[in-house]
Amino acid sequence: MTATVPTRTSTMRAAVQRRYAGPEEIHVETVEAPTPGPGEVLIEVRAAGVDRGVWHLMTGRPLVMRAMGFGLRRPRQPIAGEDVAGVVVGIGAGVTGFSLGDEVLGAAKGSYAQHAVAKEDKLVRKPSSLSFEEAAVLPVSGVTALRAVERAGISTGQRVLVLGASGGVGSYAVQLAVATGARVTGVASAAKAELVRSLGAEDVIDYRTTDVTSLDLEFDAILDIGGLTPLRRLRKVLSPTGTLVIVGGEGGDALTGGVGRQLVAGLVSLFTRQTLASFVALTAAEPLEVLVARIVAGDIRPALTRTYPLAEAGTAIVDLAAGRIAGKAAVVVGG
Ligand SMILES: NC(=O)c1ccc[n+]([C@@H]2O[C@H](COP(=O)([O-])OP(=O)(O)OC[C@H]3O[C@@H](n4cnc5c(N)ncnc54)[C@H](OP(=O)(O)O)[C@@H]3O)[C@@H](O)[C@H]2O)c1
């Protein structure tokens, strides 16, 4: 869908962060607007998604990520945000898939700003059934959930456990598994249980009062998205030939963030009939097209529950890290 092309300007307002720290270091400033290079488009940002990756980039935690190219002493990308939805207002050399005025969603580093540049192959057209705010919360969490469900090989009639069902990734994972015909049990805090049920989960277990791995239950697939439940406990409630997919979990050590579970899972998987897997999802046009098709078909919908103005981008990230956001939240930039 296309819209009237907004006017480009040489400066813009952006949520800028010049060193790793808390939200007090994120200030909305006037900075130079970016220009699209070859294969890139310039987007007038209408909304940007809030997700755990933004928190990791704000704090520089776990420390290992600083050595992975994100900036040793300060964020290499000083403008926060990655998920984006907006209108194409500039086209770089060689771009063939988009035109001025196209409404798009995808990944653009530095999306907490009035303008952001995105690679053509990380964008898709926004379906008209989604608002910009809803579209902005699809990319990172939606693609991660899609990859998790694919990796678990979930099929009709399977019993699936989703740990972290009320969060960004979990809210899509529950819907995708249910749409495949699976029977989903979600693990989440009691305050967000209703949201998880509304996404299609048959049961919701509160991790604060009940350890799901101590129950007499068995699942064909487990998507481990929240908490850092030890591997051996997860395996107790996984069927003998079931698949565990470790997506992530917060609260690990400062250096690695608890990624050791993924490494151990890969090793243990060699010696058991259970499949224990992990992966790193990359936001790209191909999985985004799949998700958009699922949205158009009515299978899934972004669980957007909260929005913040650009000036409160730091607060949004803090609220996410504190567990105050159910499903997804968006930073509203303009339009
Ligand atoms: N592998 C990848 O490529 C990839 C990509 C994206 C994200 N991730 C990782 O995936 C994880 C989840 O991301 P997200 O954006 O979905 O985060 P989120 O929106 O903050 O959701 C976190 C979820 O975990 C739940 N949770 C917290 N403590 C728990 C516990 N002890 N047991 C069970 N559930 C618990 C939360 O429940 P309540 O809110 O109800 O308390 C919430 O549902 C993060 O660690 C992130 O870094 C990995």
mmCIF file of C-alpha atoms and ligand atoms in Angstrom:
data_model
loop_
_atom_site.group_PDB
_atom_site.id
_atom_site.type_symbol
_atom_site.label_atom_id
_atom_site.label_comp_id
_atom_site.label_asym_id
_atom_site.label_seq_id
_atom_site.Cartn_x
_atom_site.Cartn_y
_atom_site.Cartn_z
ATOM 1 C CA MET A 1 0.000 0.000 0.000
ATOM 2 C CA THR A 2 1.290 3.487 -0.757
ATOM 3 C CA ALA A 3 0.685 6.788 0.975
ATOM 4 C CA THR A 4 1.394 10.439 0.195
ATOM 5 C CA VAL A 5 5.191 10.814 0.330
ATOM 6 C CA PRO A 6 6.207 12.954 3.313
ATOM 7 C CA THR A 7 8.887 15.624 2.917
ATOM 8 C CA ARG A 8 12.505 14.721 3.701
ATOM 9 C CA THR A 9 14.508 16.936 6.006
ATOM 10 C CA SER A 10 18.262 17.127 6.707
ATOM 11 C CA THR A 11 17.865 16.862 10.495
ATOM 12 C CA MET A 12 15.607 14.772 12.712
ATOM 13 C CA ARG A 13 14.686 14.018 16.317
ATOM 14 C CA ALA A 14 16.148 10.767 17.645
ATOM 15 C CA ALA A 15 16.545 8.866 20.944
ATOM 16 C CA VAL A 16 20.332 8.996 21.262
ATOM 17 C CA GLN A 17 22.542 7.055 23.656
ATOM 18 C CA ARG A 18 26.288 7.741 23.725
ATOM 19 C CA ARG A 19 27.393 5.195 26.343
ATOM 20 C CA TYR A 20 26.183 1.901 27.804
ATOM 21 C CA ALA A 21 23.936 2.693 30.772
ATOM 22 C CA GLY A 22 20.333 2.985 31.866
ATOM 23 C CA PRO A 23 17.488 5.047 30.383
ATOM 24 C CA GLU A 24 18.883 8.256 31.893
ATOM 25 C CA GLU A 25 21.486 8.135 29.121
ATOM 26 C CA ILE A 26 18.868 8.137 26.360
ATOM 27 C CA HIS A 27 18.094 11.702 25.266
ATOM 28 C CA VAL A 28 15.928 12.906 22.423
ATOM 29 C CA GLU A 29 18.183 15.187 20.372
ATOM 30 C CA THR A 30 18.254 16.826 16.959
ATOM 31 C CA VAL A 31 20.762 14.964 14.805
ATOM 32 C CA GLU A 32 21.611 14.657 11.133
ATOM 33 C CA ALA A 33 19.128 12.523 9.191
ATOM 34 C CA PRO A 34 20.633 9.437 7.511
ATOM 35 C CA THR A 35 20.875 8.956 3.742
ATOM 36 C CA PRO A 36 20.240 5.608 2.069
ATOM 37 C CA GLY A 37 23.235 3.867 0.469
ATOM 38 C CA PRO A 38 23.110 1.256 -2.301
ATOM 39 C CA GLY A 39 20.437 -1.351 -1.648
ATOM 40 C CA GLU A 40 18.910 0.750 1.145
ATOM 41 C CA VAL A 41 15.757 2.791 1.603
ATOM 42 C CA LEU A 42 15.076 5.758 3.864
ATOM 43 C CA ILE A 43 11.995 5.365 6.042
ATOM 44 C CA GLU A 44 9.960 8.051 7.734
ATOM 45 C CA VAL A 45 9.436 6.163 10.987
ATOM 46 C CA ARG A 46 5.874 6.039 12.319
ATOM 47 C CA ALA A 47 6.484 3.505 15.091
ATOM 48 C CA ALA A 48 9.297 1.296 16.419
ATOM 49 C CA GLY A 49 9.109 -1.898 18.455
ATOM 50 C CA VAL A 50 10.433 -2.465 21.982
ATOM 51 C CA ASP A 51 12.211 -5.753 22.587
ATOM 52 C CA ARG A 52 14.891 -7.378 24.729
ATOM 53 C CA GLY A 53 17.545 -6.765 22.106
ATOM 54 C CA VAL A 54 17.129 -2.996 22.601
ATOM 55 C CA TRP A 55 17.689 -3.443 26.352
ATOM 56 C CA HIS A 56 20.846 -5.488 25.688
ATOM 57 C CA LEU A 57 22.173 -2.760 23.378
ATOM 58 C CA MET A 58 21.287 -0.003 25.882
ATOM 59 C CA THR A 59 23.115 -1.682 28.782
ATOM 60 C CA GLY A 60 25.869 -3.462 26.846
ATOM 61 C CA ARG A 61 24.912 -6.689 28.683
ATOM 62 C CA PRO A 62 25.891 -9.466 28.434
ATOM 63 C CA LEU A 63 29.435 -8.155 28.134
ATOM 64 C CA VAL A 64 30.363 -10.702 25.470
ATOM 65 C CA MET A 65 28.187 -8.848 22.946
ATOM 66 C CA ARG A 66 30.490 -5.800 23.158
ATOM 67 C CA ALA A 67 33.250 -7.944 21.674
ATOM 68 C CA MET A 68 30.900 -9.175 18.964
ATOM 69 C CA GLY A 69 30.896 -5.876 17.085
ATOM 70 C CA PHE A 70 28.264 -3.858 18.970
ATOM 71 C CA GLY A 71 30.874 -1.444 20.370
ATOM 72 C CA LEU A 72 33.485 -2.092 23.065
ATOM 73 C CA ARG A 73 33.146 1.112 25.138
ATOM 74 C CA ARG A 74 29.953 2.639 23.772
ATOM 75 C CA PRO A 75 27.174 1.531 21.413
ATOM 76 C CA ARG A 76 28.445 1.574 17.816
ATOM 77 C CA GLN A 77 24.912 2.584 16.808
ATOM 78 C CA PRO A 78 24.107 5.572 19.073
ATOM 79 C CA ILE A 79 20.417 5.675 18.114
ATOM 80 C CA ALA A 80 18.379 2.943 19.823
ATOM 81 C CA GLY A 81 15.758 0.717 18.217
ATOM 82 C CA GLU A 82 15.660 -1.895 15.473
ATOM 83 C CA ASP A 83 12.058 -2.888 14.687
ATOM 84 C CA VAL A 84 10.444 -0.332 12.413
ATOM 85 C CA ALA A 85 7.237 0.544 10.574
ATOM 86 C CA GLY A 86 6.888 3.619 8.400
ATOM 87 C CA VAL A 87 6.767 5.135 4.931
ATOM 88 C CA VAL A 88 9.526 4.980 2.282
ATOM 89 C CA VAL A 89 10.773 8.524 1.587
ATOM 90 C CA GLY A 90 14.114 7.823 -0.086
ATOM 91 C CA ILE A 91 15.516 5.134 -2.365
ATOM 92 C CA GLY A 92 19.190 4.139 -2.643
ATOM 93 C CA ALA A 93 20.917 2.969 -5.818
ATOM 94 C CA GLY A 94 19.878 -0.452 -7.051
ATOM 95 C CA VAL A 95 16.689 -0.748 -4.988
ATOM 96 C CA THR A 96 14.004 -2.387 -7.111
ATOM 97 C CA GLY A 97 11.438 -3.711 -4.649
ATOM 98 C CA PHE A 98 10.163 -0.477 -3.091
ATOM 99 C CA SER A 99 8.899 2.912 -4.248
ATOM 100 C CA LEU A 100 8.454 6.264 -2.545
ATOM 101 C CA GLY A 101 5.316 6.213 -0.432
ATOM 102 C CA ASP A 102 5.290 2.454 0.261
ATOM 103 C CA GLU A 103 4.214 1.552 3.802
ATOM 104 C CA VAL A 104 6.726 -0.949 5.172
ATOM 105 C CA LEU A 105 7.815 -2.894 8.239
ATOM 106 C CA GLY A 106 11.075 -4.611 9.069
ATOM 107 C CA ALA A 107 14.479 -4.035 10.670
ATOM 108 C CA ALA A 108 16.348 -0.708 10.618
ATOM 109 C CA LYS A 109 19.135 -0.004 13.090
ATOM 110 C CA GLY A 110 18.408 3.285 14.868
ATOM 111 C CA SER A 111 14.628 3.165 14.477
ATOM 112 C CA TYR A 112 13.879 5.338 17.553
ATOM 113 C CA ALA A 113 14.116 8.387 15.304
ATOM 114 C CA GLN A 114 12.062 10.302 12.758
ATOM 115 C CA HIS A 115 14.039 8.675 9.924
ATOM 116 C CA ALA A 116 15.943 5.407 9.641
ATOM 117 C CA VAL A 117 17.739 3.561 6.875
ATOM 118 C CA ALA A 118 16.963 -0.097 6.182
ATOM 119 C CA LYS A 119 18.392 -2.670 3.809
ATOM 120 C CA GLU A 120 15.874 -3.554 1.117
ATOM 121 C CA ASP A 121 16.092 -7.251 2.015
ATOM 122 C CA LYS A 122 15.037 -6.587 5.612
ATOM 123 C CA LEU A 123 11.723 -4.967 4.714
ATOM 124 C CA VAL A 124 8.279 -6.052 3.526
ATOM 125 C CA ARG A 125 5.115 -4.129 2.744
ATOM 126 C CA LYS A 126 2.854 -3.439 5.717
ATOM 127 C CA PRO A 127 -0.528 -5.155 5.413
ATOM 128 C CA SER A 128 -3.367 -2.627 5.508
ATOM 129 C CA SER A 129 -5.015 -4.565 8.357
ATOM 130 C CA LEU A 130 -2.210 -3.544 10.737
ATOM 131 C CA SER A 131 -1.685 -0.085 12.207
ATOM 132 C CA PHE A 132 1.890 1.235 12.105
ATOM 133 C CA GLU A 133 2.166 0.526 15.857
ATOM 134 C CA GLU A 134 1.097 -3.106 15.396
ATOM 135 C CA ALA A 135 3.363 -3.526 12.362
ATOM 136 C CA ALA A 136 6.337 -2.152 14.297
ATOM 137 C CA VAL A 137 6.160 -4.908 16.915
ATOM 138 C CA LEU A 138 6.204 -7.788 14.433
ATOM 139 C CA PRO A 139 9.786 -8.090 13.085
ATOM 140 C CA VAL A 140 12.252 -9.333 15.749
ATOM 141 C CA SER A 141 9.796 -11.134 18.041
ATOM 142 C CA GLY A 142 7.656 -12.517 15.215
ATOM 143 C CA VAL A 143 10.601 -13.876 13.216
ATOM 144 C CA THR A 144 12.126 -15.410 16.356
ATOM 145 C CA ALA A 145 8.848 -17.139 17.231
ATOM 146 C CA LEU A 146 8.449 -18.400 13.668
ATOM 147 C CA ARG A 147 11.959 -19.861 13.671
ATOM 148 C CA ALA A 148 11.352 -21.491 17.080
ATOM 149 C CA VAL A 149 8.121 -23.140 15.945
ATOM 150 C CA GLU A 150 9.790 -24.316 12.714
ATOM 151 C CA ARG A 151 12.846 -25.664 14.585
ATOM 152 C CA ALA A 152 10.577 -27.581 16.969
ATOM 153 C CA GLY A 153 8.746 -29.123 14.008
ATOM 154 C CA ILE A 154 5.399 -28.527 15.707
ATOM 155 C CA SER A 155 2.461 -30.348 14.098
ATOM 156 C CA THR A 156 -1.263 -30.870 14.631
ATOM 157 C CA GLY A 157 -2.262 -32.476 17.909
ATOM 158 C CA GLN A 158 1.122 -32.084 19.592
ATOM 159 C CA ARG A 159 1.360 -30.964 23.218
ATOM 160 C CA VAL A 160 3.543 -27.865 23.341
ATOM 161 C CA LEU A 161 4.930 -26.015 26.353
ATOM 162 C CA VAL A 162 5.835 -22.340 25.873
ATOM 163 C CA LEU A 163 7.889 -20.845 28.719
ATOM 164 C CA GLY A 164 7.657 -17.055 28.503
ATOM 165 C CA ALA A 165 4.271 -17.175 26.761
ATOM 166 C CA SER A 166 3.265 -13.644 27.803
ATOM 167 C CA GLY A 167 6.317 -11.895 26.340
ATOM 168 C CA GLY A 168 7.180 -10.522 22.927
ATOM 169 C CA VAL A 169 8.424 -13.749 21.351
ATOM 170 C CA GLY A 170 6.084 -15.963 23.381
ATOM 171 C CA SER A 171 2.936 -14.095 22.352
ATOM 172 C CA TYR A 172 3.660 -14.957 18.698
ATOM 173 C CA ALA A 173 4.921 -18.473 19.464
ATOM 174 C CA VAL A 174 1.679 -19.402 21.246
ATOM 175 C CA GLN A 175 -0.419 -18.183 18.314
ATOM 176 C CA LEU A 176 1.759 -19.875 15.674
ATOM 177 C CA ALA A 177 1.691 -23.211 17.539
ATOM 178 C CA VAL A 178 -2.081 -23.007 18.079
ATOM 179 C CA ALA A 179 -2.614 -22.154 14.394
ATOM 180 C CA THR A 180 -0.668 -25.316 13.511
ATOM 181 C CA GLY A 181 -3.177 -27.333 15.552
ATOM 182 C CA ALA A 182 -1.020 -27.862 18.637
ATOM 183 C CA ARG A 183 -2.376 -27.872 22.202
ATOM 184 C CA VAL A 184 -0.430 -25.207 24.039
ATOM 185 C CA THR A 185 0.365 -24.810 27.724
ATOM 186 C CA GLY A 186 1.838 -21.396 28.477
ATOM 187 C CA VAL A 187 4.076 -20.417 31.389
ATOM 188 C CA ALA A 188 3.780 -16.785 32.492
ATOM 189 C CA SER A 189 3.063 -14.601 35.518
ATOM 190 C CA ALA A 190 -0.521 -14.737 36.808
ATOM 191 C CA ALA A 191 -1.150 -11.083 35.886
ATOM 192 C CA LYS A 192 -0.648 -11.910 32.196
ATOM 193 C CA ALA A 193 -2.421 -15.299 32.166
ATOM 194 C CA GLU A 194 -5.564 -13.862 30.561
ATOM 195 C CA LEU A 195 -3.541 -12.483 27.651
ATOM 196 C CA VAL A 196 -1.913 -15.897 27.106
ATOM 197 C CA ARG A 197 -5.340 -17.616 27.150
ATOM 198 C CA SER A 198 -6.662 -15.051 24.671
ATOM 199 C CA LEU A 199 -3.835 -16.053 22.306
ATOM 200 C CA GLY A 200 -5.119 -19.641 22.321
ATOM 201 C CA ALA A 201 -3.278 -21.441 25.130
ATOM 202 C CA GLU A 202 -5.382 -24.163 26.803
ATOM 203 C CA ASP A 203 -3.607 -23.854 30.155
ATOM 204 C CA VAL A 204 -1.461 -21.210 31.784
ATOM 205 C CA ILE A 205 0.946 -21.998 34.633
ATOM 206 C CA ASP A 206 2.281 -19.236 36.893
ATOM 207 C CA TYR A 207 6.052 -19.760 37.215
ATOM 208 C CA ARG A 208 6.057 -17.744 40.440
ATOM 209 C CA THR A 209 3.932 -20.345 42.267
ATOM 210 C CA THR A 210 4.390 -23.556 40.281
ATOM 211 C CA ASP A 211 7.450 -25.239 38.810
ATOM 212 C CA VAL A 212 6.053 -26.765 35.625
ATOM 213 C CA THR A 213 8.914 -29.278 35.511
ATOM 214 C CA SER A 214 7.756 -30.782 38.836
ATOM 215 C CA LEU A 215 4.305 -31.633 37.441
ATOM 216 C CA ASP A 216 3.303 -34.993 35.986
ATOM 217 C CA LEU A 217 3.152 -33.661 32.428
ATOM 218 C CA GLU A 218 4.794 -34.586 29.129
ATOM 219 C CA PHE A 219 5.217 -32.391 26.056
ATOM 220 C CA ASP A 220 6.180 -33.208 22.474
ATOM 221 C CA ALA A 221 7.858 -29.818 22.149
ATOM 222 C CA ILE A 222 9.087 -27.151 24.553
ATOM 223 C CA LEU A 223 9.844 -23.594 23.481
ATOM 224 C CA ASP A 224 12.017 -22.133 26.237
ATOM 225 C CA ILE A 225 11.735 -18.354 25.877
ATOM 226 C CA GLY A 226 11.633 -17.093 29.480
ATOM 227 C CA GLY A 227 13.501 -17.900 32.690
ATOM 228 C CA LEU A 228 16.652 -19.976 32.767
ATOM 229 C CA THR A 229 15.225 -23.358 33.732
ATOM 230 C CA PRO A 230 18.014 -25.957 33.967
ATOM 231 C CA LEU A 231 18.202 -28.356 31.041
ATOM 232 C CA ARG A 232 17.768 -31.524 33.106
ATOM 233 C CA ARG A 233 14.475 -30.217 34.538
ATOM 234 C CA LEU A 234 13.116 -29.281 31.124
ATOM 235 C CA ARG A 235 14.010 -32.758 29.836
ATOM 236 C CA LYS A 236 11.906 -34.344 32.604
ATOM 237 C CA VAL A 237 8.709 -33.002 30.999
ATOM 238 C CA LEU A 238 9.856 -33.584 27.396
ATOM 239 C CA SER A 239 8.715 -36.803 25.692
ATOM 240 C CA PRO A 240 11.481 -39.377 24.948
ATOM 241 C CA THR A 241 11.636 -38.228 21.307
ATOM 242 C CA GLY A 242 10.494 -34.642 21.886
ATOM 243 C CA THR A 243 12.207 -31.393 20.866
ATOM 244 C CA LEU A 244 13.358 -28.618 23.178
ATOM 245 C CA VAL A 245 14.180 -25.304 21.516
ATOM 246 C CA ILE A 246 16.032 -22.809 23.699
ATOM 247 C CA VAL A 247 15.261 -19.314 22.437
ATOM 248 C CA GLY A 248 16.618 -17.230 25.312
ATOM 249 C CA GLY A 249 16.101 -16.178 28.898
ATOM 250 C CA GLU A 250 17.208 -13.293 31.084
ATOM 251 C CA GLY A 251 19.066 -13.124 34.386
ATOM 252 C CA GLY A 252 22.220 -15.011 33.464
ATOM 253 C CA ASP A 253 25.755 -13.975 34.409
ATOM 254 C CA ALA A 254 27.048 -10.547 33.324
ATOM 255 C CA LEU A 255 29.628 -11.968 30.916
ATOM 256 C CA THR A 256 27.618 -14.460 28.850
ATOM 257 C CA GLY A 257 24.002 -13.890 29.934
ATOM 258 C CA GLY A 258 23.511 -17.624 30.557
ATOM 259 C CA VAL A 259 24.181 -18.783 27.005
ATOM 260 C CA GLY A 260 25.975 -21.843 28.460
ATOM 261 C CA ARG A 261 22.622 -23.698 28.478
ATOM 262 C CA GLN A 262 22.492 -23.516 24.696
ATOM 263 C CA LEU A 263 26.038 -24.886 24.386
ATOM 264 C CA VAL A 264 25.350 -27.758 26.781
ATOM 265 C CA ALA A 265 22.066 -28.535 24.996
ATOM 266 C CA GLY A 266 23.915 -28.966 21.703
ATOM 267 C CA LEU A 267 26.305 -31.452 23.313
ATOM 268 C CA VAL A 268 23.689 -33.444 25.272
ATOM 269 C CA SER A 269 21.552 -33.684 22.140
ATOM 270 C CA LEU A 270 24.224 -35.901 20.555
ATOM 271 C CA PHE A 271 23.618 -38.591 23.191
ATOM 272 C CA THR A 272 19.818 -38.697 23.530
ATOM 273 C CA ARG A 273 16.759 -39.403 21.373
ATOM 274 C CA GLN A 274 15.418 -36.033 22.497
ATOM 275 C CA THR A 275 16.367 -33.100 20.246
ATOM 276 C CA LEU A 276 17.817 -30.148 22.186
ATOM 277 C CA ALA A 277 18.347 -27.143 19.960
ATOM 278 C CA SER A 278 18.962 -23.406 19.945
ATOM 279 C CA PHE A 279 19.301 -20.795 17.211
ATOM 280 C CA VAL A 280 19.863 -17.116 16.491
ATOM 281 C CA ALA A 281 17.060 -15.566 14.435
ATOM 282 C CA LEU A 282 17.850 -13.032 11.723
ATOM 283 C CA THR A 283 15.176 -10.560 10.710
ATOM 284 C CA ALA A 284 14.828 -10.733 6.935
ATOM 285 C CA ALA A 285 12.201 -10.293 4.235
ATOM 286 C CA GLU A 286 11.590 -14.024 3.716
ATOM 287 C CA PRO A 287 10.309 -14.896 7.238
ATOM 288 C CA LEU A 288 8.568 -11.504 7.448
ATOM 289 C CA GLU A 289 6.579 -12.380 4.294
ATOM 290 C CA VAL A 290 5.531 -15.656 5.955
ATOM 291 C CA LEU A 291 4.374 -13.777 9.060
ATOM 292 C CA VAL A 292 2.491 -11.158 7.050
ATOM 293 C CA ALA A 293 0.701 -13.962 5.176
ATOM 294 C CA ARG A 294 -0.264 -15.527 8.530
ATOM 295 C CA ILE A 295 -1.596 -12.149 9.697
ATOM 296 C CA VAL A 296 -3.616 -11.676 6.506
ATOM 297 C CA ALA A 297 -4.976 -15.233 6.938
ATOM 298 C CA GLY A 298 -6.083 -14.335 10.479
ATOM 299 C CA ASP A 299 -3.785 -16.910 12.157
ATOM 300 C CA ILE A 300 -1.801 -14.450 14.254
ATOM 301 C CA ARG A 301 -2.008 -10.839 15.433
ATOM 302 C CA PRO A 302 0.548 -8.651 17.259
ATOM 303 C CA ALA A 303 -0.347 -8.579 20.969
ATOM 304 C CA LEU A 304 0.279 -4.818 21.228
ATOM 305 C CA THR A 305 -0.776 -3.664 24.693
ATOM 306 C CA ARG A 306 1.096 -0.398 25.212
ATOM 307 C CA THR A 307 2.603 2.564 23.355
ATOM 308 C CA TYR A 308 5.115 5.254 24.405
ATOM 309 C CA PRO A 309 6.023 8.594 22.794
ATOM 310 C CA LEU A 310 9.609 8.925 21.464
ATOM 311 C CA ALA A 311 10.536 11.072 24.484
ATOM 312 C CA GLU A 312 9.792 8.063 26.729
ATOM 313 C CA ALA A 313 11.743 5.461 24.741
ATOM 314 C CA GLY A 314 14.086 4.854 27.691
ATOM 315 C CA THR A 315 11.132 4.270 30.017
ATOM 316 C CA ALA A 316 9.691 1.755 27.551
ATOM 317 C CA ILE A 317 12.902 -0.280 27.626
ATOM 318 C CA VAL A 318 13.039 -0.177 31.426
ATOM 319 C CA ASP A 319 9.376 -1.232 31.677
ATOM 320 C CA LEU A 320 10.088 -4.190 29.404
ATOM 321 C CA ALA A 321 13.085 -5.301 31.462
ATOM 322 C CA ALA A 322 11.011 -4.982 34.662
ATOM 323 C CA GLY A 323 8.265 -7.232 33.259
ATOM 324 C CA ARG A 324 5.695 -4.409 33.139
ATOM 325 C CA ILE A 325 4.764 -5.008 29.494
ATOM 326 C CA ALA A 326 2.378 -7.787 28.468
ATOM 327 C CA GLY A 327 2.934 -8.990 24.910
ATOM 328 C CA LYS A 328 4.458 -6.134 22.931
ATOM 329 C CA ALA A 329 4.938 -2.362 23.224
ATOM 330 C CA ALA A 330 5.737 0.236 20.570
ATOM 331 C CA VAL A 331 7.434 3.638 20.547
ATOM 332 C CA VAL A 332 5.281 6.015 18.504
ATOM 333 C CA VAL A 333 7.431 8.390 16.484
ATOM 334 C CA GLY A 334 5.275 10.426 14.169
ATOM 335 C CA GLY A 335 2.839 10.579 11.269
HETATM 336 N N1 LIG B 1 17.493 -16.724 19.845
HETATM 337 C C1 LIG B 1 17.178 -15.564 19.288
HETATM 338 O O1 LIG B 1 17.471 -15.321 18.107
HETATM 339 C C2 LIG B 1 16.416 -14.535 20.084
HETATM 340 C C3 LIG B 1 15.744 -13.503 19.423
HETATM 341 C C4 LIG B 1 14.989 -12.595 20.181
HETATM 342 C C5 LIG B 1 14.971 -12.706 21.571
HETATM 343 N N2 LIG B 1 15.681 -13.686 22.178
HETATM 344 C C6 LIG B 1 15.695 -13.830 23.638
HETATM 345 O O2 LIG B 1 14.456 -14.413 24.006
HETATM 346 C C7 LIG B 1 14.128 -14.010 25.336
HETATM 347 C C8 LIG B 1 12.694 -13.510 25.391
HETATM 348 O O3 LIG B 1 12.577 -12.326 24.632
HETATM 349 P P1 LIG B 1 11.208 -11.503 24.666
HETATM 350 O O4 LIG B 1 11.414 -10.334 23.763
HETATM 351 O O5 LIG B 1 10.066 -12.398 24.449
HETATM 352 O O6 LIG B 1 11.214 -10.997 26.185
HETATM 353 P P2 LIG B 1 9.987 -10.453 27.066
HETATM 354 O O7 LIG B 1 8.988 -9.806 26.189
HETATM 355 O O8 LIG B 1 10.587 -9.664 28.150
HETATM 356 O O9 LIG B 1 9.318 -11.778 27.662
HETATM 357 C C9 LIG B 1 9.952 -12.540 28.673
HETATM 358 C C10 LIG B 1 8.995 -13.663 29.061
HETATM 359 O O10 LIG B 1 9.634 -14.516 30.013
HETATM 360 C C11 LIG B 1 8.721 -14.752 31.085
HETATM 361 N N3 LIG B 1 9.476 -15.137 32.266
HETATM 362 C C12 LIG B 1 10.215 -14.361 33.095
HETATM 363 N N4 LIG B 1 10.767 -15.107 34.066
HETATM 364 C C13 LIG B 1 10.366 -16.388 33.834
HETATM 365 C C14 LIG B 1 10.603 -17.622 34.515
HETATM 366 N N5 LIG B 1 11.376 -17.704 35.604
HETATM 367 N N6 LIG B 1 10.037 -18.735 34.007
HETATM 368 C C15 LIG B 1 9.252 -18.682 32.898
HETATM 369 N N7 LIG B 1 8.983 -17.553 32.229
HETATM 370 C C16 LIG B 1 9.551 -16.409 32.701
HETATM 371 C C17 LIG B 1 7.941 -13.470 31.198
HETATM 372 O O11 LIG B 1 6.742 -13.673 31.918
HETATM 373 P P3 LIG B 1 5.989 -12.454 32.697
HETATM 374 O O12 LIG B 1 6.272 -11.207 31.894
HETATM 375 O O13 LIG B 1 4.550 -12.870 32.651
HETATM 376 O O14 LIG B 1 6.581 -12.372 34.055
HETATM 377 C C18 LIG B 1 7.695 -13.177 29.721
HETATM 378 O O15 LIG B 1 6.642 -13.976 29.231
HETATM 379 C C19 LIG B 1 15.159 -12.943 25.717
HETATM 380 O O16 LIG B 1 16.161 -13.525 26.517
HETATM 381 C C20 LIG B 1 15.749 -12.516 24.391
HETATM 382 O O17 LIG B 1 17.055 -12.019 24.513
HETATM 383 C C21 LIG B 1 16.394 -14.616 21.458
#
